[in-house]
Amino acid sequence: MKKILLSITISLLVIHTKADDGHKLWLRDKKALPVNITCSINSPTINIAINELKQAWLGKANASISLRIVKNPALKNDGFIINSSGVEALTEAGILYGVYELLRRQQTGQITTGIIISNPSYNYRILNHWDNPDGSIERGYAGQSIFWRKENAFTVTDNDKKLWQEYARANASVGINGAVLNNVNASPLILNEDYLNRTKAIAAILRPYGVKVYLSAKFSSPMQSGGLKSNDPLDPEVIKWWNNKIKEIYSVIPDFGGFLIKANSEGQPGPQDYNRTHADGANMLADALQPYGGIVMWRAFVYSPNDKDRAKQAYNEFMPLDGKFRDNVIIQVKNGPVDFQPREPFSPLFGSMKKTPVMPEFQITQEYLGHSIHLVFLSTMWEECLQSDTYEYGKGSTVAKCTDGSLRPQKNTAIAGVANIGLDTNWCGHDFAQANWYAFGRLAWNNKLKSEQIADEWIKLTFYETQSITSSNNKLAWEQNFLNPVKQMMLESREAAVNYMTPLGLHHIMSANEHYGPGPWWAPARMRADWTPPYYHKADSTGLGFNRTKSGSDAVSQYNEPLASQLNNPNTCPDNVLLWFHHLPWNFKMKSGKTLWDELCIHYDKGIQQVRAFQKIWDKAEAYVDKERFEKVQRKLRSQMNNAVLWKDGCLLYFQQFSKMPIPAYLERPVNNLDDIIKNDTPQRRRPA
Ligand code: GCW
């Protein structure tokens, strides 16, 4: 008897503390109830939908659900309707998305009754992988590529297929329907036969999940791979080469999505090498892709070493080309005018291009936000960008509306996220970084969603163990002790990072090329000025910040009124972008009545306090998480804390050399000396494991 009891206790314990490597993401095994499904279609996509329902049904036992393709004017694209009889959509992918939505609602306790109609905000919801053919990933912090590798590069193993399927499923579950499989700093190799065949194998696995494959093409492929004498987009030989190449691609992958192009940016070749414009380059490829239904996503991330203000370059280069692009070209614009900083104002291109579709590019991988070490939920940052008012067509012209077709007629609407996915068991390096992949998909589907809801869903799906929380009492305790504080931590986490890294509109002050630790001092001789922090913070004895007002670089004029005037005036410019637009005296009087210097100190200090609070929240949550994930996150929070203190001490002590003002006595003292921080600012410290 004793023995039996003991084994029961142990098995219960095992359920409670079962190690969890995070590989299942937000799609965890369920104790499903039986469900009856009717559907007249038999196809790979529909079979996935049916299996998902069977595996995860938490609705009424033995309920009857029908899956139907319908014609309904309320539906657009891959949208769906959930009603009492089941899921209806125009397309099979729509059915699949509807099924995932229904299951998500069941799992997260959202309403499943009545009629739910949901259409995607964007037609193209795409992940960009900065994966290289040798398996490395530019700005990847979660291991090597899941698509490419150096050894046995072209063997497709069962393991590969399993992983690609899990990847496709995760994407489909949040509505992502495309993936650019290789780095925008593209290798010409990617268009060679071997790589195209591997792409074909990947496409075959992704296809039933509604995920299309795209590639980044190198503009100089005609010369580098084809042996041509030129890459000039108007040269008939070059045009012919691309036409043949694209024909070849479609013969291998009939539903290939198209190209993503980085041209004349950071040393990449492009049409300007031949005195042609971005439009000449993009249109040449667009014409070749058009017969097959392919698109070109042409990036606007351009700047040159001679610019007085890098933030202005994209607008200057692309605005004169508005209306000159084919209708299967979309201009892909990073959320901010510089480069994925912890905080930037939105790119003025979103509120300016009237005759050319523009798509936002967000960065899911945390290049400037603590890699896979810091816990930073990026949804709030993207929400902030999407909800920013451009005033393009008067008040309420948000970035979301300027890009999703609600303000200007657009054949194609799209959004891209630079993926944070690698071979790490938990895909993203940090268990909480999975939330950023999830959030990107959710916002791409519905750009009006609130981060609060996204965080709520993700925590429930990722951490709520139905097995161990049986009574409603336990559920309440779980919500109070885990869900709510952890959600609060996530929602605050991005602002915390801004506070300890780049408060008040500071930007690009990290050390060296790793973009991890602080480095406002970092400016090696002979380095391009616009790759060094002093170019951006402009700290001197008179003050701090980049003057982008009318008296400075005049970047403010790229914004519409009344925003331009609001930003131009330091008294009306929002504090959170103040030093982005203004160079202000150290004793400038802020809206709070305090000096700029004091506010700077207060913000850095606050960031530290916030991370300390996150540590406490997490430690208190221990009872509600499996040991494996608990300890991993706990360790990472410690490293984040350490790094945050370095940021605060490094930046304040560095800027203090110019301000010559004391850190207010009521704030914590620095615990590191500036010379030590600089001395220890080695590549190792900057590239943490
Ligand atoms: O942020 C910068 C990165 C580069 C990246 C580039 C880009 C892929 O530091 O690594 O290159 O942006 O977006 O093209």
PDB file of C-alpha atoms in Angstrom, residues 122 126-127 176 333-336 340-344 346 350 360-367 369 376-389 398-401 403 415-420 432-451 454 491 494-495:
ATOM      1  CA  TYR A 122      -1.785  42.380 -44.315  1.00  0.00           C
ATOM      2  CA  ILE A 126       6.569  37.342 -43.618  1.00  0.00           C
ATOM      3  CA  LEU A 127       9.540  36.287 -41.547  1.00  0.00           C
ATOM      4  CA  ILE A 176       2.509  33.988 -40.684  1.00  0.00           C
ATOM      5  CA  VAL A 333      10.916  50.114 -44.413  1.00  0.00           C
ATOM      6  CA  LYS A 334      12.383  49.563 -40.956  1.00  0.00           C
ATOM      7  CA  ASN A 335      10.168  50.907 -38.187  1.00  0.00           C
ATOM      8  CA  GLY A 336      12.557  53.743 -37.430  1.00  0.00           C
ATOM      9  CA  PHE A 340      16.059  49.002 -34.971  1.00  0.00           C
ATOM     10  CA  GLN A 341      17.086  51.010 -31.920  1.00  0.00           C
ATOM     11  CA  PRO A 342      15.395  50.404 -28.547  1.00  0.00           C
ATOM     12  CA  ARG A 343      13.362  53.498 -29.355  1.00  0.00           C
ATOM     13  CA  GLU A 344      13.124  55.497 -32.553  1.00  0.00           C
ATOM     14  CA  PHE A 346       8.600  56.017 -36.824  1.00  0.00           C
ATOM     15  CA  PHE A 350       5.314  55.531 -43.745  1.00  0.00           C
ATOM     16  CA  PRO A 360       6.969  47.800 -42.088  1.00  0.00           C
ATOM     17  CA  GLU A 361      10.034  45.746 -41.214  1.00  0.00           C
ATOM     18  CA  PHE A 362      10.324  44.924 -37.512  1.00  0.00           C
ATOM     19  CA  GLN A 363      13.260  43.175 -35.916  1.00  0.00           C
ATOM     20  CA  ILE A 364      12.280  40.182 -33.813  1.00  0.00           C
ATOM     21  CA  THR A 365      15.863  39.165 -33.150  1.00  0.00           C
ATOM     22  CA  GLN A 366      17.161  41.424 -30.373  1.00  0.00           C
ATOM     23  CA  GLU A 367      20.191  42.919 -32.095  1.00  0.00           C
ATOM     24  CA  LEU A 369      17.913  44.902 -27.242  1.00  0.00           C
ATOM     25  CA  VAL A 376      12.376  42.281 -23.613  1.00  0.00           C
ATOM     26  CA  PHE A 377       8.848  41.861 -24.959  1.00  0.00           C
ATOM     27  CA  LEU A 378       8.888  43.744 -28.235  1.00  0.00           C
ATOM     28  CA  SER A 379       5.166  43.837 -28.870  1.00  0.00           C
ATOM     29  CA  THR A 380       4.812  47.186 -27.120  1.00  0.00           C
ATOM     30  CA  MET A 381       7.497  48.679 -29.356  1.00  0.00           C
ATOM     31  CA  TRP A 382       5.765  47.492 -32.520  1.00  0.00           C
ATOM     32  CA  GLU A 383       2.389  48.577 -31.215  1.00  0.00           C
ATOM     33  CA  GLU A 384       3.859  52.019 -30.534  1.00  0.00           C
ATOM     34  CA  CYS A 385       5.104  52.219 -34.126  1.00  0.00           C
ATOM     35  CA  LEU A 386       1.875  50.911 -35.680  1.00  0.00           C
ATOM     36  CA  GLN A 387      -0.223  53.328 -33.646  1.00  0.00           C
ATOM     37  CA  SER A 388       1.971  56.381 -34.313  1.00  0.00           C
ATOM     38  CA  ASP A 389       0.095  59.102 -36.124  1.00  0.00           C
ATOM     39  CA  THR A 398      -1.507  55.792 -38.146  1.00  0.00           C
ATOM     40  CA  VAL A 399       1.408  53.791 -39.506  1.00  0.00           C
ATOM     41  CA  ALA A 400      -0.914  50.775 -39.332  1.00  0.00           C
ATOM     42  CA  LYS A 401      -3.461  52.464 -41.570  1.00  0.00           C
ATOM     43  CA  THR A 403       0.478  50.357 -44.573  1.00  0.00           C
ATOM     44  CA  ILE A 415       4.722  43.269 -43.082  1.00  0.00           C
ATOM     45  CA  ALA A 416       8.043  41.626 -42.264  1.00  0.00           C
ATOM     46  CA  GLY A 417       9.796  40.553 -39.082  1.00  0.00           C
ATOM     47  CA  VAL A 418      13.486  39.629 -38.859  1.00  0.00           C
ATOM     48  CA  ALA A 419      13.339  36.217 -37.205  1.00  0.00           C
ATOM     49  CA  ASN A 420      14.957  35.228 -33.904  1.00  0.00           C
ATOM     50  CA  PHE A 432      10.603  34.787 -23.350  1.00  0.00           C
ATOM     51  CA  ALA A 433      11.951  35.618 -26.810  1.00  0.00           C
ATOM     52  CA  GLN A 434       9.417  33.122 -28.123  1.00  0.00           C
ATOM     53  CA  ALA A 435       6.826  35.705 -27.169  1.00  0.00           C
ATOM     54  CA  ASN A 436       8.298  38.057 -29.754  1.00  0.00           C
ATOM     55  CA  TRP A 437       7.894  35.556 -32.585  1.00  0.00           C
ATOM     56  CA  TYR A 438       4.340  35.007 -31.353  1.00  0.00           C
ATOM     57  CA  ALA A 439       3.629  38.732 -31.062  1.00  0.00           C
ATOM     58  CA  PHE A 440       4.927  39.473 -34.530  1.00  0.00           C
ATOM     59  CA  GLY A 441       2.554  36.935 -36.033  1.00  0.00           C
ATOM     60  CA  ARG A 442      -0.404  38.178 -34.024  1.00  0.00           C
ATOM     61  CA  LEU A 443       0.210  41.827 -34.969  1.00  0.00           C
ATOM     62  CA  ALA A 444       0.791  40.920 -38.611  1.00  0.00           C
ATOM     63  CA  TRP A 445      -2.621  39.297 -38.615  1.00  0.00           C
ATOM     64  CA  ASN A 446      -4.291  42.067 -36.658  1.00  0.00           C
ATOM     65  CA  ASN A 447      -2.370  45.319 -36.430  1.00  0.00           C
ATOM     66  CA  LYS A 448      -4.876  46.708 -33.952  1.00  0.00           C
ATOM     67  CA  LEU A 449      -4.232  44.099 -31.283  1.00  0.00           C
ATOM     68  CA  LYS A 450      -3.060  45.310 -27.901  1.00  0.00           C
ATOM     69  CA  SER A 451       0.165  44.008 -26.439  1.00  0.00           C
ATOM     70  CA  ILE A 454      -0.911  39.238 -26.856  1.00  0.00           C
ATOM     71  CA  LEU A 491       4.640  44.846 -20.769  1.00  0.00           C
ATOM     72  CA  ARG A 494      10.860  47.236 -23.345  1.00  0.00           C
ATOM     73  CA  GLU A 495      10.563  50.572 -21.564  1.00  0.00           C
TER      74      GLU A 495
END
